Amino acid sequence: MGKAWESGADAIVMDDRDHVATALRELSPGLTITFKHAGETVQLEVMEAIAFGHKIAVAAIEVGVHVRKYGEVIGRATAVIPKGCHVHVHNIEGIRGRGDQAAAPAAAKGE
Amino acid sequence: MTVKTFKGYARENGDFGIRNHLLIIPTVICSNQVVNRIAQLVPDSVAIPHQHGCSQIGADKDRTFDVLAGTGMNPNVGAVLIVSLGCEVVDPQQLAETIRATGKPVEFFDIQNVGGSVKAIQHGAEIARRLRAELDRTKMVDVPYSALRVGVKCGGSDATSGLASNPALGVAADTVIGEGGSIVIGETTEIIGAEHILAERCQDENVSAKLYEIVHRFEREVEKVGADMRGGNPSPGNIAGGLSTIEEKSLGCISKCGTAPIRAVIEYAEQIPNGGLYFMDSPGNDIECVSGMAAGGAHIVCFTTGRGTPTGAAVSPVIKITANQRMYDRMSDNMDVNVSGLLTGELDLAEAGALIGNEIFEVAAGKLTKAEILGHQEFSINRIGPSL
């Protein structure tokens, strides 16, 4: 998981397959940020405030989609998440360790 | 890292310590106050008060015993005084004999027999002063770097942990293993959602099957509670720091153990073998996990944090590492290594890993960690059974 960090980048995408970037500073709505994704420098308009360390959608995410960071599944979208919006507990949920769900799914092997 | 030895303490069983503690162990909560008073009277002693030792049975009782015995056996401990009440389930004689097998001096007595707190404190302080004086005559020897066993742990995580401090610690972990030392990673709860990645790195199918088994067991326990584990883990602080799910937290956690194959899954507080990478089946709870690693013989625990935590450990120095510059500015008196330059492009991963590797070496050679300087000696035993 060793990535080269670029000096002064606004955000970082950990893997080419990721749906999210992590903000490396406070991001305000309306700002256009620049970061590397799949080997290319891309720009993205920030749609809502994203705190340092929080995630921003780098593509539109449909309900039920398995959301990826580090190239791996970090949870499931519980709402439509437009590109540039904040991705967090209000619109994604964990799939594992869900004692609140009657028939909790067995551990996924290499989802 | 050109020097491959440092000054430490040779133990009779062939092991080496990087500290020379006099440890005072209460076998049971009822002995805590006597133990604390003895420690106050004898500077340079370490007390490990705890809540256990009575009304316990089976594997739960054994776990308490194993953690107390393992902490006493840790090579950073040079001598041990055990204070018993006299009627608890942890047998002080058996505990003394188990620790004594390492060759270090161990003495014990019980409060009921000695005749109450005041006499017990006086009696204990006399023994402790004598043990301390003997320890202070220990000659230091050259210790090979390859003798080191280092725990890796993360706590009070935020997004910077998974992006930067854990991968940097992973580089240092690979260095320790490359020198012939061992690394132990724990926190079974915090590999949920990332176990398939670690399983692929297990030495053989038996080890990977064991890894899946302990993760599934932990997950079933969480399900029995009937709640979403989110809120407990990831914690409110993790969530405020940008971590949304246990899967995200886990995927950020696992990089801290580097890239070596996992040689075995060991039990909580089980002795950590020399050389290579091991997984200890332990809770994610910071103090319980670190205490289990110290009981397993870890010389040092490297601990990454983004939110910030002051925690130390009773007998093993805890090196605190962060990649969160703002937290570092606020809590620098608790932090040993700052690798936040990774996120601004000022450090690359190899440089950040070398900063941590150098700190491990210096702490092994005697440099005090911030937690040691501040007197943080947290100790906690994982509980797995009912109180009777």
Short mmCIF file of C-alpha atoms in Angstrom, two decimals:
data_model
loop_
_atom_site.label_atom_id
_atom_site.label_comp_id
_atom_site.label_asym_id
_atom_site.label_seq_id
_atom_site.Cartn_x
_atom_site.Cartn_y
_atom_site.Cartn_z
CA MET A 1 0.00 0.00 0.00
CA GLY A 2 3.01 2.27 -0.35
CA LYS A 3 2.07 5.20 -2.57
CA ALA A 4 4.21 8.12 -3.55
CA TRP A 5 2.68 11.27 -2.13
CA GLU A 6 2.86 14.34 -4.22
CA SER A 7 4.02 17.54 -2.64
CA GLY A 8 1.10 19.91 -2.10
CA ALA A 9 -1.62 17.52 -3.40
CA ASP A 10 -5.18 18.33 -2.27
CA ALA A 11 -6.21 14.71 -1.94
CA ILE A 12 -4.92 11.20 -2.43
CA VAL A 13 -6.41 8.17 -4.16
CA MET A 14 -4.82 5.01 -2.73
CA ASP A 15 -5.61 2.63 -5.62
CA ASP A 16 -6.73 2.91 -9.25
CA ARG A 17 -9.99 1.04 -8.46
CA ASP A 18 -11.05 3.45 -5.69
CA HIS A 19 -14.32 5.39 -5.65
CA VAL A 20 -12.94 7.88 -3.13
CA ALA A 21 -10.04 10.23 -2.51
CA THR A 22 -8.93 11.28 0.98
CA ALA A 23 -8.67 15.02 1.60
CA LEU A 24 -5.20 16.15 2.66
CA ARG A 25 -6.53 19.56 3.72
CA GLU A 26 -9.88 21.19 4.40
CA LEU A 27 -11.83 21.32 1.12
CA SER A 28 -14.53 23.93 0.56
CA PRO A 29 -17.51 23.67 -1.83
CA GLY A 30 -16.83 25.22 -5.22
CA LEU A 31 -13.11 24.54 -5.06
CA THR A 32 -11.55 22.61 -7.93
CA ILE A 33 -8.96 20.15 -6.61
CA THR A 34 -6.17 18.33 -8.40
CA PHE A 35 -4.88 14.87 -7.62
CA LYS A 36 -3.53 11.71 -9.25
CA HIS A 37 -5.85 8.86 -10.18
CA ALA A 38 -4.90 5.83 -12.29
CA GLY A 39 -1.68 7.50 -13.36
CA GLU A 40 -3.36 10.69 -14.56
CA THR A 41 -3.69 14.11 -13.04
CA VAL A 42 -7.41 14.78 -12.65
CA GLN A 43 -9.48 17.72 -11.48
CA LEU A 44 -12.65 17.55 -9.45
CA GLU A 45 -15.11 20.16 -8.25
CA VAL A 46 -15.80 19.92 -4.52
CA MET A 47 -19.60 19.84 -3.95
CA GLU A 48 -19.63 20.07 -0.15
CA ALA A 49 -17.22 20.73 2.71
CA ILE A 50 -14.77 17.87 3.26
CA ALA A 51 -12.68 17.87 6.45
CA PHE A 52 -9.01 16.84 6.50
CA GLY A 53 -8.80 13.04 6.36
CA HIS A 54 -12.37 12.62 5.13
CA LYS A 55 -13.38 11.08 1.81
CA ILE A 56 -14.67 12.68 -1.37
CA ALA A 57 -16.38 10.71 -4.19
CA VAL A 58 -14.24 10.75 -7.33
CA ALA A 59 -17.12 9.26 -9.35
CA ALA A 60 -20.90 9.05 -8.87
CA ILE A 61 -21.79 6.12 -6.60
CA GLU A 62 -25.17 4.32 -6.87
CA VAL A 63 -27.08 2.89 -3.89
CA GLY A 64 -25.85 -0.58 -2.92
CA VAL A 65 -22.48 -0.23 -4.63
CA HIS A 66 -19.54 -1.70 -2.76
CA VAL A 67 -17.36 1.35 -2.19
CA ARG A 68 -13.62 0.91 -2.62
CA LYS A 69 -10.58 2.53 -0.96
CA TYR A 70 -7.09 0.94 -0.97
CA GLY A 71 -8.56 -1.05 -3.91
CA GLU A 72 -10.68 -2.96 -1.37
CA VAL A 73 -14.31 -2.83 -0.22
CA ILE A 74 -14.78 -0.48 2.74
CA GLY A 75 -18.60 -0.67 2.81
CA ARG A 76 -21.84 -0.29 0.87
CA ALA A 77 -23.50 2.92 -0.34
CA THR A 78 -26.82 3.58 1.40
CA ALA A 79 -27.66 6.61 -0.78
CA VAL A 80 -26.76 7.96 -4.19
CA ILE A 81 -23.48 9.83 -3.77
CA PRO A 82 -22.80 12.41 -6.51
CA LYS A 83 -19.24 13.04 -7.65
CA GLY A 84 -17.49 15.58 -5.42
CA CYS A 85 -19.63 14.83 -2.36
CA HIS A 86 -18.62 13.74 1.14
CA VAL A 87 -18.50 9.94 1.62
CA HIS A 88 -18.96 8.96 5.26
CA VAL A 89 -21.27 7.30 7.80
CA HIS A 90 -24.34 9.16 6.45
CA ASN A 91 -24.13 7.49 3.04
CA ILE A 92 -22.06 4.31 3.43
CA GLU A 93 -22.37 1.47 5.93
CA GLY A 94 -20.15 -1.39 7.02
CA ILE A 95 -21.00 -4.85 5.72
CA ARG A 96 -19.12 -6.71 8.45
CA GLY A 97 -19.71 -6.91 12.20
CA ARG A 98 -23.41 -6.12 11.78
CA GLY A 99 -25.02 -7.64 14.85
CA ASP A 100 -27.96 -5.29 14.27
CA GLN A 101 -28.92 -7.22 11.12
CA ALA A 102 -30.71 -10.53 11.78
CA ALA A 103 -28.99 -12.55 9.07
CA ALA A 104 -25.54 -11.08 9.05
CA PRO A 105 -23.56 -12.14 6.01
CA ALA A 106 -20.70 -14.55 6.48
CA ALA A 107 -17.25 -13.07 6.13
CA ALA A 108 -16.51 -12.41 2.49
CA LYS A 109 -13.34 -14.00 1.24
CA GLY A 110 -11.52 -11.63 -1.05
CA GLU A 111 -14.67 -9.72 -2.09
CA MET B 1 21.31 1.26 11.61
CA THR B 2 24.89 0.24 10.91
CA VAL B 3 25.47 -0.81 14.53
CA LYS B 4 23.92 -4.20 15.07
CA THR B 5 24.26 -4.47 18.83
CA PHE B 6 23.22 -2.33 21.76
CA LYS B 7 23.75 -2.47 25.53
CA GLY B 8 21.15 -4.47 27.41
CA TYR B 9 20.62 -7.06 30.12
CA ALA B 10 21.38 -10.77 29.73
CA ARG B 11 18.83 -13.08 31.40
CA GLU B 12 19.67 -16.53 32.69
CA ASN B 13 17.45 -18.26 30.13
CA GLY B 14 19.47 -16.75 27.25
CA ASP B 15 17.02 -13.94 26.55
CA PHE B 16 17.93 -10.23 26.66
CA GLY B 17 16.16 -7.28 28.23
CA ILE B 18 16.28 -3.62 27.20
CA ARG B 19 15.13 -2.46 30.66
CA ASN B 20 15.84 -3.83 34.13
CA HIS B 21 12.54 -3.46 35.96
CA LEU B 22 11.62 -4.64 39.42
CA LEU B 23 8.00 -5.72 38.92
CA ILE B 24 5.47 -5.91 41.76
CA ILE B 25 2.48 -8.09 40.86
CA PRO B 26 -0.78 -8.31 42.81
CA THR B 27 -2.34 -11.73 42.20
CA VAL B 28 -5.76 -10.19 42.83
CA ILE B 29 -7.47 -6.81 42.98
CA CYS B 30 -7.52 -7.08 46.80
CA SER B 31 -3.72 -6.70 46.85
CA ASN B 32 -3.65 -3.54 44.71
CA GLN B 33 -3.36 -0.99 47.50
CA VAL B 34 -0.56 -2.85 49.27
CA VAL B 35 1.28 -3.19 45.94
CA ASN B 36 0.85 0.52 45.15
CA ARG B 37 2.19 1.51 48.58
CA ILE B 38 5.23 -0.75 48.20
CA ALA B 39 5.95 0.77 44.78
CA GLN B 40 5.75 4.28 46.31
CA LEU B 41 8.35 3.30 48.89
CA VAL B 42 10.73 1.75 46.37
CA PRO B 43 11.61 4.08 43.49
CA ASP B 44 12.35 2.36 40.19
CA SER B 45 9.82 -0.36 40.80
CA VAL B 46 6.81 -0.98 38.58
CA ALA B 47 3.42 -2.03 39.98
CA ILE B 48 0.68 -3.57 37.84
CA PRO B 49 -2.59 -3.15 39.74
CA HIS B 50 -5.52 -4.83 37.93
CA GLN B 51 -9.14 -5.83 38.50
CA HIS B 52 -8.83 -9.60 38.24
CA GLY B 53 -7.61 -12.68 40.09
CA CYS B 54 -10.77 -13.70 41.93
CA SER B 55 -14.19 -15.19 41.02
CA GLN B 56 -12.80 -16.47 37.73
CA ILE B 57 -12.80 -19.98 36.22
CA GLY B 58 -11.56 -21.94 33.23
CA ALA B 59 -9.98 -20.19 30.26
CA ASP B 60 -10.76 -16.79 31.80
CA LYS B 61 -8.82 -17.63 34.95
CA ASP B 62 -5.99 -19.08 32.82
CA ARG B 63 -5.84 -15.90 30.74
CA THR B 64 -5.37 -13.74 33.85
CA PHE B 65 -2.66 -16.10 35.06
CA ASP B 66 -0.92 -16.10 31.66
CA VAL B 67 -0.84 -12.31 31.47
CA LEU B 68 0.52 -11.94 35.02
CA ALA B 69 3.09 -14.70 34.45
CA GLY B 70 4.06 -13.41 31.01
CA THR B 71 4.55 -9.86 32.29
CA GLY B 72 6.85 -11.23 34.99
CA MET B 73 8.70 -13.38 32.43
CA ASN B 74 9.22 -10.45 30.03
CA PRO B 75 13.01 -10.00 29.75
CA ASN B 76 12.67 -6.27 30.51
CA VAL B 77 11.90 -7.43 34.06
CA GLY B 78 14.89 -8.39 36.21
CA ALA B 79 13.16 -9.40 39.44
CA VAL B 80 9.61 -9.90 40.68
CA LEU B 81 7.71 -9.52 43.95
CA ILE B 82 4.26 -11.13 44.06
CA VAL B 83 1.73 -9.95 46.64
CA SER B 84 -1.19 -12.30 47.25
CA LEU B 85 -4.22 -11.85 49.48
CA GLY B 86 -4.35 -15.53 50.39
CA CYS B 87 -7.70 -16.78 49.14
CA GLU B 88 -7.86 -15.87 45.41
CA VAL B 89 -7.99 -18.14 42.35
CA VAL B 90 -4.57 -17.09 41.02
CA ASP B 91 -2.12 -19.31 42.90
CA PRO B 92 0.87 -17.15 43.96
CA GLN B 93 3.19 -20.13 44.35
CA GLN B 94 2.41 -21.43 40.86
CA LEU B 95 2.83 -17.89 39.50
CA ALA B 96 6.20 -17.54 41.24
CA GLU B 97 7.41 -20.90 39.94
CA THR B 98 6.34 -20.13 36.39
CA ILE B 99 8.24 -16.82 36.38
CA ARG B 100 11.21 -18.32 38.25
CA ALA B 101 11.71 -20.78 35.36
CA THR B 102 13.32 -17.86 33.50
CA GLY B 103 16.03 -17.79 36.19
CA LYS B 104 15.18 -14.37 37.63
CA PRO B 105 14.63 -13.85 41.38
CA VAL B 106 10.95 -14.05 42.38
CA GLU B 107 9.55 -13.68 45.90
CA PHE B 108 5.98 -13.82 47.15
CA PHE B 109 3.92 -13.52 50.33
CA ASP B 110 0.26 -13.15 51.27
CA ILE B 111 -1.41 -10.35 53.18
CA GLN B 112 -3.58 -12.65 55.34
CA ASN B 113 -0.55 -14.54 56.63
CA VAL B 114 1.64 -11.48 57.19
CA GLY B 115 -1.13 -9.82 59.18
CA GLY B 116 -2.86 -6.99 57.32
CA SER B 117 -2.00 -4.04 55.11
CA VAL B 118 0.48 -2.16 57.29
CA LYS B 119 2.66 -5.18 58.00
CA ALA B 120 2.36 -6.33 54.38
CA ILE B 121 3.50 -2.94 53.08
CA GLN B 122 6.51 -2.94 55.41
CA HIS B 123 7.37 -6.56 54.63
CA GLY B 124 6.96 -6.01 50.89
CA ALA B 125 9.00 -2.81 50.88
CA GLU B 126 11.89 -4.57 52.62
CA ILE B 127 11.92 -7.36 50.03
CA ALA B 128 11.51 -4.91 47.17
CA ARG B 129 14.42 -2.72 48.34
CA ARG B 130 16.68 -5.78 48.52
CA LEU B 131 15.64 -7.01 45.05
CA ARG B 132 16.14 -3.50 43.62
CA ALA B 133 19.62 -3.22 45.13
CA GLU B 134 20.59 -6.58 43.57
CA LEU B 135 19.21 -5.49 40.19
CA ASP B 136 21.19 -2.26 40.28
CA ARG B 137 24.39 -4.29 40.25
CA THR B 138 23.48 -5.96 36.92
CA LYS B 139 26.22 -5.49 34.31
CA MET B 140 25.11 -4.53 30.83
CA VAL B 141 26.17 -6.62 27.84
CA ASP B 142 26.13 -6.32 24.05
CA VAL B 143 22.74 -7.46 22.75
CA PRO B 144 22.28 -8.43 19.09
CA TYR B 145 19.62 -6.44 17.25
CA SER B 146 18.22 -9.77 16.07
CA ALA B 147 17.09 -10.54 19.65
CA LEU B 148 14.41 -7.82 19.51
CA ARG B 149 10.71 -8.67 19.55
CA VAL B 150 8.62 -5.65 18.61
CA GLY B 151 4.84 -5.26 18.80
CA VAL B 152 3.00 -3.09 16.26
CA LYS B 153 -0.25 -1.49 17.30
CA CYS B 154 -2.47 1.39 16.25
CA GLY B 155 -4.92 3.27 18.44
CA GLY B 156 -6.87 6.49 18.30
CA SER B 157 -6.68 6.08 14.52
CA ASP B 158 -7.77 8.60 11.94
CA ALA B 159 -7.34 8.72 8.18
CA THR B 160 -3.64 9.61 8.53
CA SER B 161 -3.01 6.23 10.21
CA GLY B 162 -3.96 4.19 7.15
CA LEU B 163 -2.50 6.65 4.64
CA ALA B 164 0.86 7.26 6.24
CA SER B 165 1.89 6.22 9.77
CA ASN B 166 0.92 2.56 9.40
CA PRO B 167 2.67 2.08 6.03
CA ALA B 168 5.76 3.82 7.51
CA LEU B 169 5.68 1.50 10.52
CA GLY B 170 5.41 -1.39 8.06
CA VAL B 171 8.72 -0.34 6.50
CA ALA B 172 10.35 -0.34 9.96
CA ALA B 173 8.75 -3.74 10.71
CA ASP B 174 10.34 -5.18 7.58
CA THR B 175 13.69 -3.78 8.73
CA VAL B 176 13.40 -5.42 12.16
CA ILE B 177 12.55 -8.77 10.54
CA GLY B 178 15.35 -8.28 8.00
CA GLU B 179 17.80 -7.95 10.92
CA GLY B 180 16.53 -11.25 12.34
CA GLY B 181 14.12 -9.83 14.91
CA SER B 182 10.42 -10.56 15.28
CA ILE B 183 7.28 -8.50 14.84
CA VAL B 184 3.93 -9.23 16.42
CA ILE B 185 0.67 -7.68 15.24
CA GLY B 186 -2.62 -8.15 17.10
CA GLU B 187 -6.12 -6.65 17.13
CA THR B 188 -8.25 -9.43 15.66
CA THR B 189 -11.25 -7.07 15.56
CA GLU B 190 -9.32 -4.65 13.42
CA ILE B 191 -8.54 -6.99 10.58
CA ILE B 192 -12.26 -7.63 9.93
CA GLY B 193 -12.68 -6.80 6.24
CA ALA B 194 -8.94 -7.11 5.53
CA GLU B 195 -8.29 -10.68 6.67
CA HIS B 196 -8.21 -12.01 3.09
CA ILE B 197 -5.12 -9.86 2.43
CA LEU B 198 -3.26 -11.10 5.52
CA ALA B 199 -4.43 -14.68 4.88
CA GLU B 200 -2.69 -14.63 1.50
CA ARG B 201 0.52 -13.77 3.33
CA CYS B 202 0.32 -16.64 5.82
CA GLN B 203 3.14 -19.15 5.63
CA ASP B 204 0.82 -22.08 4.91
CA GLU B 205 -2.85 -23.07 4.77
CA ASN B 206 -3.01 -24.04 8.43
CA VAL B 207 -1.98 -20.54 9.46
CA SER B 208 -4.43 -18.85 7.09
CA ALA B 209 -7.26 -21.16 8.25
CA LYS B 210 -6.49 -20.20 11.86
CA LEU B 211 -6.52 -16.52 10.92
CA TYR B 212 -9.96 -16.82 9.28
CA GLU B 213 -11.21 -18.82 12.26
CA ILE B 214 -10.27 -16.20 14.86
CA VAL B 215 -11.73 -13.36 12.79
CA HIS B 216 -15.02 -15.23 12.30
CA ARG B 217 -15.14 -16.05 16.02
CA PHE B 218 -14.72 -12.39 16.89
CA GLU B 219 -17.37 -11.37 14.37
CA ARG B 220 -19.84 -13.92 15.79
CA GLU B 221 -19.25 -12.48 19.27
CA VAL B 222 -20.02 -9.01 17.94
CA GLU B 223 -23.19 -10.34 16.29
CA LYS B 224 -24.30 -11.96 19.56
CA VAL B 225 -24.33 -8.51 21.14
CA GLY B 226 -26.97 -7.62 18.53
CA ALA B 227 -25.55 -4.25 17.58
CA ASP B 228 -23.66 -2.69 14.70
CA MET B 229 -20.04 -2.61 15.82
CA ARG B 230 -19.70 0.85 14.29
CA GLY B 231 -19.71 3.36 17.13
CA GLY B 232 -17.69 0.95 19.29
CA ASN B 233 -15.21 0.23 16.52
CA PRO B 234 -14.68 2.42 14.59
CA SER B 235 -15.03 4.61 17.66
CA PRO B 236 -16.60 8.08 17.72
CA GLY B 237 -13.08 9.53 17.47
CA ASN B 238 -12.19 7.31 14.50
CA ILE B 239 -15.39 8.47 12.76
CA ALA B 240 -14.66 12.14 13.48
CA GLY B 241 -11.24 11.50 11.94
CA GLY B 242 -12.80 10.33 8.68
CA LEU B 243 -13.01 6.54 9.11
CA SER B 244 -16.48 5.33 8.09
CA THR B 245 -16.50 1.55 8.67
CA ILE B 246 -14.55 -1.24 10.39
CA GLU B 247 -13.51 -2.45 6.93
CA GLU B 248 -11.91 0.90 6.12
CA LYS B 249 -10.17 1.00 9.49
CA SER B 250 -8.91 -2.59 9.09
CA LEU B 251 -7.57 -1.99 5.59
CA GLY B 252 -5.61 0.95 6.96
CA CYS B 253 -4.41 -1.06 9.98
CA ILE B 254 -2.76 -4.04 8.37
CA SER B 255 0.06 -2.21 6.59
CA LYS B 256 1.76 -1.56 9.95
CA CYS B 257 3.14 -5.11 10.09
CA GLY B 258 5.11 -4.79 6.85
CA THR B 259 5.26 -7.39 4.12
CA ALA B 260 6.80 -10.53 5.65
CA PRO B 261 4.95 -13.86 5.64
CA ILE B 262 2.94 -14.60 8.81
CA ARG B 263 4.63 -17.58 10.45
CA ALA B 264 1.94 -18.38 13.03
CA VAL B 265 -1.20 -17.19 14.78
CA ILE B 266 -0.46 -17.19 18.51
CA GLU B 267 -2.77 -16.90 21.50
CA TYR B 268 -3.21 -13.76 23.57
CA ALA B 269 -0.15 -13.44 25.87
CA GLU B 270 1.53 -16.49 24.29
CA GLN B 271 5.34 -16.25 24.08
CA ILE B 272 6.39 -14.60 20.81
CA PRO B 273 8.97 -16.72 18.93
CA ASN B 274 12.22 -15.14 17.78
CA GLY B 275 12.44 -14.08 14.14
CA GLY B 276 9.69 -13.31 11.63
CA LEU B 277 6.11 -12.04 11.76
CA TYR B 278 3.39 -13.37 14.10
CA PHE B 279 -0.29 -12.56 14.61
CA MET B 280 -1.50 -12.46 18.23
CA ASP B 281 -5.24 -13.15 18.67
CA SER B 282 -6.16 -10.12 20.78
CA PRO B 283 -8.83 -7.47 21.13
CA GLY B 284 -8.34 -4.08 19.48
CA ASN B 285 -8.60 -2.40 22.89
CA ASP B 286 -5.31 -0.53 23.20
CA ILE B 287 -4.27 -1.42 26.74
CA GLU B 288 -5.44 -5.04 26.61
CA CYS B 289 -3.65 -5.59 23.31
CA VAL B 290 -0.37 -3.95 24.38
CA SER B 291 -0.47 -5.79 27.74
CA GLY B 292 -0.91 -9.09 25.85
CA MET B 293 2.09 -8.30 23.64
CA ALA B 294 4.24 -7.38 26.66
CA ALA B 295 3.13 -10.61 28.36
CA GLY B 296 4.19 -12.41 25.16
CA GLY B 297 7.70 -11.03 25.64
CA ALA B 298 7.66 -7.95 23.37
CA HIS B 299 10.61 -5.69 24.22
CA ILE B 300 9.04 -2.62 22.60
CA VAL B 301 5.63 -1.74 21.19
CA CYS B 302 5.40 0.71 18.28
CA PHE B 303 2.08 2.51 18.40
CA THR B 304 0.67 4.71 15.63
CA THR B 305 -2.07 7.23 16.35
CA GLY B 306 -3.81 10.02 14.50
CA ARG B 307 -6.20 11.29 17.17
CA GLY B 308 -3.48 11.10 19.84
CA THR B 309 -3.16 8.95 22.95
CA PRO B 310 -0.80 9.13 25.92
CA THR B 311 -0.73 5.39 26.61
CA GLY B 312 2.37 3.51 27.69
CA ALA B 313 2.85 0.05 29.17
CA ALA B 314 4.14 -1.36 32.43
CA VAL B 315 7.28 -3.19 31.31
CA SER B 316 7.68 -2.48 27.57
CA PRO B 317 8.51 0.99 26.21
CA VAL B 318 5.80 2.24 23.83
CA ILE B 319 6.99 4.35 20.88
CA LYS B 320 4.26 6.71 19.75
CA ILE B 321 4.17 7.55 16.03
CA THR B 322 1.89 9.95 14.18
CA ALA B 323 1.33 11.37 10.71
CA ASN B 324 -1.16 13.98 11.92
CA GLN B 325 0.76 17.26 12.15
CA ARG B 326 -2.02 19.15 13.94
CA MET B 327 -2.34 16.52 16.64
CA TYR B 328 1.47 16.40 16.93
CA ASP B 329 1.52 20.14 17.55
CA ARG B 330 -1.10 19.77 20.30
CA MET B 331 0.24 16.57 21.92
CA SER B 332 3.96 16.57 21.20
CA ASP B 333 4.74 15.64 24.82
CA ASN B 334 3.14 12.25 24.09
CA MET B 335 4.59 11.66 20.60
CA ASP B 336 8.00 10.14 19.80
CA VAL B 337 8.11 10.13 15.99
CA ASN B 338 6.43 12.54 13.58
CA VAL B 339 6.04 11.20 10.03
CA SER B 340 3.47 13.77 8.88
CA GLY B 341 5.96 14.87 6.23
CA LEU B 342 4.72 11.84 4.27
CA LEU B 343 1.44 13.63 3.58
CA THR B 344 3.09 16.85 2.43
CA GLY B 345 5.68 15.17 0.24
CA GLU B 346 8.57 16.16 2.53
CA LEU B 347 9.32 12.53 3.46
CA ASP B 348 9.12 9.42 1.35
CA LEU B 349 8.07 6.08 2.77
CA ALA B 350 11.64 4.78 3.10
CA GLU B 351 12.70 7.91 5.01
CA ALA B 352 9.68 7.75 7.31
CA GLY B 353 10.32 4.05 7.93
CA ALA B 354 13.97 4.81 8.75
CA LEU B 355 12.92 7.45 11.31
CA ILE B 356 10.87 4.79 13.10
CA GLY B 357 13.59 2.15 12.70
CA ASN B 358 16.16 4.47 14.26
CA GLU B 359 13.84 5.26 17.15
CA ILE B 360 13.34 1.51 17.80
CA PHE B 361 17.10 1.09 17.93
CA GLU B 362 17.64 4.09 20.22
CA VAL B 363 14.87 3.04 22.60
CA ALA B 364 16.32 -0.49 22.68
CA ALA B 365 19.67 1.10 23.58
CA GLY B 366 18.12 2.95 26.51
CA LYS B 367 16.52 6.17 25.23
CA LEU B 368 13.34 6.76 27.22
CA THR B 369 10.05 7.07 25.33
CA LYS B 370 7.68 9.96 26.07
CA ALA B 371 5.35 7.50 27.79
CA GLU B 372 8.18 6.31 30.06
CA ILE B 373 9.24 9.87 30.90
CA LEU B 374 5.67 10.75 31.85
CA GLY B 375 5.23 7.59 33.93
CA HIS B 376 2.60 5.96 31.76
CA GLN B 377 2.48 2.33 32.89
CA GLU B 378 -0.96 1.25 31.69
CA PHE B 379 -1.82 -2.40 32.21
CA SER B 380 -5.02 -4.29 31.51
CA ILE B 381 -5.97 -7.95 31.19
CA ASN B 382 -8.45 -9.13 28.58
CA ARG B 383 -11.45 -10.82 30.24
CA ILE B 384 -13.32 -13.67 28.50
CA GLY B 385 -15.56 -15.14 31.21
CA PRO B 386 -18.21 -14.11 33.74
CA SER B 387 -17.48 -12.80 37.22
CA LEU B 388 -18.80 -15.46 39.61
#
